[in-house]
CSV table of C-alpha atoms in Angstrom, one decimal:
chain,number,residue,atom,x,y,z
A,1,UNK,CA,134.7,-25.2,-9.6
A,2,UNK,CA,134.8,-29.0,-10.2
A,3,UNK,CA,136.9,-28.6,-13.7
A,4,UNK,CA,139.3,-26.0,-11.5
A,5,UNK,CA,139.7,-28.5,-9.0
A,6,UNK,CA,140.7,-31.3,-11.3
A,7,UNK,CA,143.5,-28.9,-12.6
A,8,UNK,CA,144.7,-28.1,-9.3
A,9,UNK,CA,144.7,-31.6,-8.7
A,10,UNK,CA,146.3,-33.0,-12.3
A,11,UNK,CA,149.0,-29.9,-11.1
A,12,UNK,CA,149.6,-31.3,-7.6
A,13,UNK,CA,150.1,-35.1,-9.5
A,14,UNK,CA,152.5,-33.7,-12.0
A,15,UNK,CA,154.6,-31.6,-9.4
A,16,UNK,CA,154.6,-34.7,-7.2
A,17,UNK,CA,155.7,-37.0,-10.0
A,18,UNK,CA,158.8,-34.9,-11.0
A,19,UNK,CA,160.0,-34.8,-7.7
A,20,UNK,CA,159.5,-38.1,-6.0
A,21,UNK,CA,159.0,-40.6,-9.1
A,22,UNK,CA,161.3,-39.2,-12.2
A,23,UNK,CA,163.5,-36.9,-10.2
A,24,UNK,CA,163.4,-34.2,-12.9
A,25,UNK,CA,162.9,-31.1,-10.7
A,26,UNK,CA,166.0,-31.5,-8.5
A,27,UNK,CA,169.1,-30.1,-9.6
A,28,UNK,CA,171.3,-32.8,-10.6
A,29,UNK,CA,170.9,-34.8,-7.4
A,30,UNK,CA,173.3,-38.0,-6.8
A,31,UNK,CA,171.1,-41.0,-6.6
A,32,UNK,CA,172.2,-43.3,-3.9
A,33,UNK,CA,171.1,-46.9,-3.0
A,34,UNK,CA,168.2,-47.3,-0.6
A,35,UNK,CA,166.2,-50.4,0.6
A,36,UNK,CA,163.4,-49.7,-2.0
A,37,UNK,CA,166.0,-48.2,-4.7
A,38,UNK,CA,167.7,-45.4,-6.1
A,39,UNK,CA,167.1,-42.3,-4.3
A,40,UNK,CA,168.2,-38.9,-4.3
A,41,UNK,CA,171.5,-38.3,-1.7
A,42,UNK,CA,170.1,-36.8,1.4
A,43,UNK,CA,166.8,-38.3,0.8
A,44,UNK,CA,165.4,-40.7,3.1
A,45,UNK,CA,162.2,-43.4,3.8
A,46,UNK,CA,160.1,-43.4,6.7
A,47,UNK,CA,157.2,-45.6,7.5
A,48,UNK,CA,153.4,-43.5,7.0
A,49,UNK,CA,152.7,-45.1,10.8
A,50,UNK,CA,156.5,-43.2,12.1
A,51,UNK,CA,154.9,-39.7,10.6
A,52,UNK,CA,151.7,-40.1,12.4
A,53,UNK,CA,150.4,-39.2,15.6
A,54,UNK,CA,148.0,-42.0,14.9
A,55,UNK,CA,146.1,-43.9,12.5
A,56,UNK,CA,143.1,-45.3,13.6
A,57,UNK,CA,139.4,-45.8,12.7
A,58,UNK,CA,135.4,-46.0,14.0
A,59,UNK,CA,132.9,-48.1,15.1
A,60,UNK,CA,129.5,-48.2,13.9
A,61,UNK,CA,127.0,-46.7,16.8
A,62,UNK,CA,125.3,-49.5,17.2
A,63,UNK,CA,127.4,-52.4,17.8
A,64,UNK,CA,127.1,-50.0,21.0
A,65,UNK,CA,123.2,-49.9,21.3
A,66,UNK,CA,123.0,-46.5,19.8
A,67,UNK,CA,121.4,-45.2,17.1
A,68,UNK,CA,122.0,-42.3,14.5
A,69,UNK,CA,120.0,-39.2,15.0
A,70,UNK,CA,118.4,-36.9,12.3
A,71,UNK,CA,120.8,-34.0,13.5
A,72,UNK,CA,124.1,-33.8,15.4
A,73,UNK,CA,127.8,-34.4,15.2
A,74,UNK,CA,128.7,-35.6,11.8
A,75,UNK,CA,129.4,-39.2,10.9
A,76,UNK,CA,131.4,-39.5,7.9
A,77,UNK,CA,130.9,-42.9,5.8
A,78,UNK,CA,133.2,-44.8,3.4
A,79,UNK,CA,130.0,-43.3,0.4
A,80,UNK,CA,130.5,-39.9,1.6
A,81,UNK,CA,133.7,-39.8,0.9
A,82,UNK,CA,133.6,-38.3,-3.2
A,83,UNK,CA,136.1,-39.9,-5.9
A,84,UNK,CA,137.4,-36.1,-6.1
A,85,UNK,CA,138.6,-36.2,-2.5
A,86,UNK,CA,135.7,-33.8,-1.5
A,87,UNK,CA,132.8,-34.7,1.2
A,88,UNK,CA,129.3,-35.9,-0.2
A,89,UNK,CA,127.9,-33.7,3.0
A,90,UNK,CA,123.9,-34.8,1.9
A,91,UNK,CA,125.3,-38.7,2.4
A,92,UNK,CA,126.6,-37.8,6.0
A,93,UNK,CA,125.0,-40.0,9.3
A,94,UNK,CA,124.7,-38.0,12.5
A,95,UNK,CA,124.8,-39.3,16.2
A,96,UNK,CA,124.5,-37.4,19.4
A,97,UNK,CA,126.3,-36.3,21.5
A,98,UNK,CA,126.6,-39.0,24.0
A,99,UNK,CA,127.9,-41.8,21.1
A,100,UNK,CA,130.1,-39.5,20.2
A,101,UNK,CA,131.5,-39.2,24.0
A,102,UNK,CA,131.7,-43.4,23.8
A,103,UNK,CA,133.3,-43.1,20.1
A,104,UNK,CA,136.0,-40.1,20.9
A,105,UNK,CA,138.7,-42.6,19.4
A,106,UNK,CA,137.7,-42.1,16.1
A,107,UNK,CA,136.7,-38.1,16.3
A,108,UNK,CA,138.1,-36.6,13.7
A,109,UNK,CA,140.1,-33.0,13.4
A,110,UNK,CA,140.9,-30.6,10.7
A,111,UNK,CA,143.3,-31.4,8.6
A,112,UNK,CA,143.0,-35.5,9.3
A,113,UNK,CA,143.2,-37.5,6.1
A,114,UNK,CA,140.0,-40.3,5.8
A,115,UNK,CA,141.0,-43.3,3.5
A,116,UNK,CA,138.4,-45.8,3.2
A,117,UNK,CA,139.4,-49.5,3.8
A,118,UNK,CA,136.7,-51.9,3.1
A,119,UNK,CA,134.2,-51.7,0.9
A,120,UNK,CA,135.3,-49.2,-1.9
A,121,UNK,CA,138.9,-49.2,-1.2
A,122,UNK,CA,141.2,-46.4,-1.5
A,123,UNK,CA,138.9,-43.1,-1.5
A,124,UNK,CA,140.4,-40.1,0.7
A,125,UNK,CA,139.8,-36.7,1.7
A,126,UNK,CA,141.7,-33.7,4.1
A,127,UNK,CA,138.9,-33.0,6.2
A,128,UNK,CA,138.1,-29.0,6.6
A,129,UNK,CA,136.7,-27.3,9.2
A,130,UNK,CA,133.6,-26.9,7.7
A,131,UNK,CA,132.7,-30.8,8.6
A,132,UNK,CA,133.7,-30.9,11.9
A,133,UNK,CA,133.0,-31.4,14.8
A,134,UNK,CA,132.3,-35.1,13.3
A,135,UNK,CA,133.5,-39.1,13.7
A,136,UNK,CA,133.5,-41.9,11.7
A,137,UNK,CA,133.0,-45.7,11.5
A,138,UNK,CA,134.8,-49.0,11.1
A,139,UNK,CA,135.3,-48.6,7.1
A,140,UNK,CA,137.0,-45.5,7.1
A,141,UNK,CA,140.7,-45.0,8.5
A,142,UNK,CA,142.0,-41.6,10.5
A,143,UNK,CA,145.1,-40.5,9.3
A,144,UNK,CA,146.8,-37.7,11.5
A,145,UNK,CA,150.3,-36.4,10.8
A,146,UNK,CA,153.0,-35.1,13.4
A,147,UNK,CA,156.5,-35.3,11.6
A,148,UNK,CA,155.5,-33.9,8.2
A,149,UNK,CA,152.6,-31.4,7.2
A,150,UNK,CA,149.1,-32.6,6.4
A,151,UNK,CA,149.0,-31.4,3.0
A,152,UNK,CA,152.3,-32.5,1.7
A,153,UNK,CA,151.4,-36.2,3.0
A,154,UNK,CA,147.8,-36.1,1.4
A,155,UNK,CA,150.0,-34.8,-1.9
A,156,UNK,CA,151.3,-38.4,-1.9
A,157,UNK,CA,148.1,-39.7,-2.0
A,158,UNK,CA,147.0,-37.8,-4.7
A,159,UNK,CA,150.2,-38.4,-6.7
A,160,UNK,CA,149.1,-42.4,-6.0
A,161,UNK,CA,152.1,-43.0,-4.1
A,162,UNK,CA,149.8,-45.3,-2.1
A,163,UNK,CA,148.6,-47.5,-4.7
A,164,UNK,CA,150.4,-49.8,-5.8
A,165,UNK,CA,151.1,-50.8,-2.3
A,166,UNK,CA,148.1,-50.9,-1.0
A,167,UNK,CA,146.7,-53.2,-3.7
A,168,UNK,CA,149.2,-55.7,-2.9
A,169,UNK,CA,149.0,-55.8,0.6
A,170,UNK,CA,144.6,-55.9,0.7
A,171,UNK,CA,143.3,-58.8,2.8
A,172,UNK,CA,140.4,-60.5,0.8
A,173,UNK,CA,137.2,-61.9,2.4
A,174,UNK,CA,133.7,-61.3,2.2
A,175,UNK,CA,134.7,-57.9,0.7
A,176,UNK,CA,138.2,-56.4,0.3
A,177,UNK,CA,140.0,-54.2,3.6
A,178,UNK,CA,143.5,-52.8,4.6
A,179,UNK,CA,144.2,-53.1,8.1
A,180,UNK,CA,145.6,-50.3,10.1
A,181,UNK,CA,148.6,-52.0,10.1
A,182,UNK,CA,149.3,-51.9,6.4
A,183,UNK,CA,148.4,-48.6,5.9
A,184,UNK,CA,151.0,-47.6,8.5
A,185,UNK,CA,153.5,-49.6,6.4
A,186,UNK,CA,153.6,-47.6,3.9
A,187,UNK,CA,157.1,-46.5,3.0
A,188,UNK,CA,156.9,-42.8,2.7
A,189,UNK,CA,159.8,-41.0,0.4
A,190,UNK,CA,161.1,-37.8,2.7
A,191,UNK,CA,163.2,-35.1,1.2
A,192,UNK,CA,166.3,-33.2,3.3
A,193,UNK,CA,165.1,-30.2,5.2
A,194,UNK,CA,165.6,-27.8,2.1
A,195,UNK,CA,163.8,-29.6,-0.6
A,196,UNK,CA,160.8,-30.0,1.8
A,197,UNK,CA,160.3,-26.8,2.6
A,198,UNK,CA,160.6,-26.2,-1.5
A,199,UNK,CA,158.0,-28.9,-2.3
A,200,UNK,CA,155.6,-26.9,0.0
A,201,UNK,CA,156.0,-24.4,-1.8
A,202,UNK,CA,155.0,-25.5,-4.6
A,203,UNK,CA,152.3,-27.6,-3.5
A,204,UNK,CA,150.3,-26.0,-0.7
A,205,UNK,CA,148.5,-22.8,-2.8
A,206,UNK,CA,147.5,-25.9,-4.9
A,207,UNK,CA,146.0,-27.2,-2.0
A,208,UNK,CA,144.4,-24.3,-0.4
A,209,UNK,CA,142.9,-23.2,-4.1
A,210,UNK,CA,141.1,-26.9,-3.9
A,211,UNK,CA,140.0,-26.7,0.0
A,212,UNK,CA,138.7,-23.1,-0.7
A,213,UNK,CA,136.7,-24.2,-4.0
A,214,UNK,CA,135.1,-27.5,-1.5
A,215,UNK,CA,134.0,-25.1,1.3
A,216,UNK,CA,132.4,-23.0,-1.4
């Protein structure tokens, strides 16, 4: 399952690549100037934070006097977050029901995208519904769509999109972050109607073949 996954995933880089880095899967597209460079005509640049319906992130339990519980709604940590984009489910936290009630901000749905933004920067996942219900805590970022699809936005991510922009803009003290604010930042590279709906396509089998090999 693991080496299939990393297939699917090395697949979902590649298509990503010729599309939004080297242009060589577009039919003879005009490039045209944009603010960040030459772009295909038609083609446009949002910011991630525009896309979103929000992008937010938790709060440890118990800066709020509570305490985690041995059973209970899910609490997803910046270590159980996998370096494949899958959940470490053994590494999870749980609180009750009553935290999670105090920390419904940062309750997390299916089809959210976690990045993690201190500590270990840079680790994500599309969250399932095999994980929820569940919340998270201060170290980990929600990331949840509304003007594009969740699964061709976490494409970008796996195609590294994010990387390189990221790196430059994390704050340094006791240990590395990204504020919310720099993650919303992030100029996203948007096709016109017609090649989006041909990149999904393309890309979301990929990413249902991976989702069904995590739940499994």
């Amino acid at each position: 399952k693991q080496k299939i996954n990393d297939n699917l995933a090395e697949t979902i880089k590649a298509v990503f690549k010729s599309w939004f880095l080297d242009y060589t899967a577009l039919d003879s597209k005009e490039l045209v100037k944009s603010q960040y460079g030459l772009i295909p005509d038609g083609w446009h640049y949002e910011l991630l934070g525009d896309l979103c319906e929000c992008v937010t992130k938790g709060t440890t339990p118990t800066t709020l006097g509570k305490d985690f519980t041995e059973t209970g709604i899910n609490f997803i940590k910046g270590e159980s977050i996998n370096d494949d984009h899958s959940f470490n489910k053994t590494l999870f936290a749980h609180i009750d029901d009553e935290t999670d009630e105090l920390l419904k901000r940062s309750r997390i749905r299916e089809n959210d995208i976690v990045f993690t933004i201190a500590g270990t920067l840079g680790k994500f996942a599309l969250v399932d519904n095999s994980i929820i219900p569940a919340n998270t805590n201060q170290a980990v970022a929600i990331i949840r769509t509304s003007k594009i699809k969740p699964e061709m936005l976490y494409s970008y991510f796996i195609g590294e999109w994010q990387v390189e922009f990221y790196k430059r803009n994390t704050q340094q003290a006791v240990q590395a972050n990204l504020s919310l604010g720099t993650i919303k930042d992030l100029p996203i590279l948007l096709p016109d109607n017609n090649g989006i709906d041909r990149y999904m396509r393309l890309i979301k089998p990929l990413i249902s073949g991976i989702k069904t090999n995590f739940a499994e």
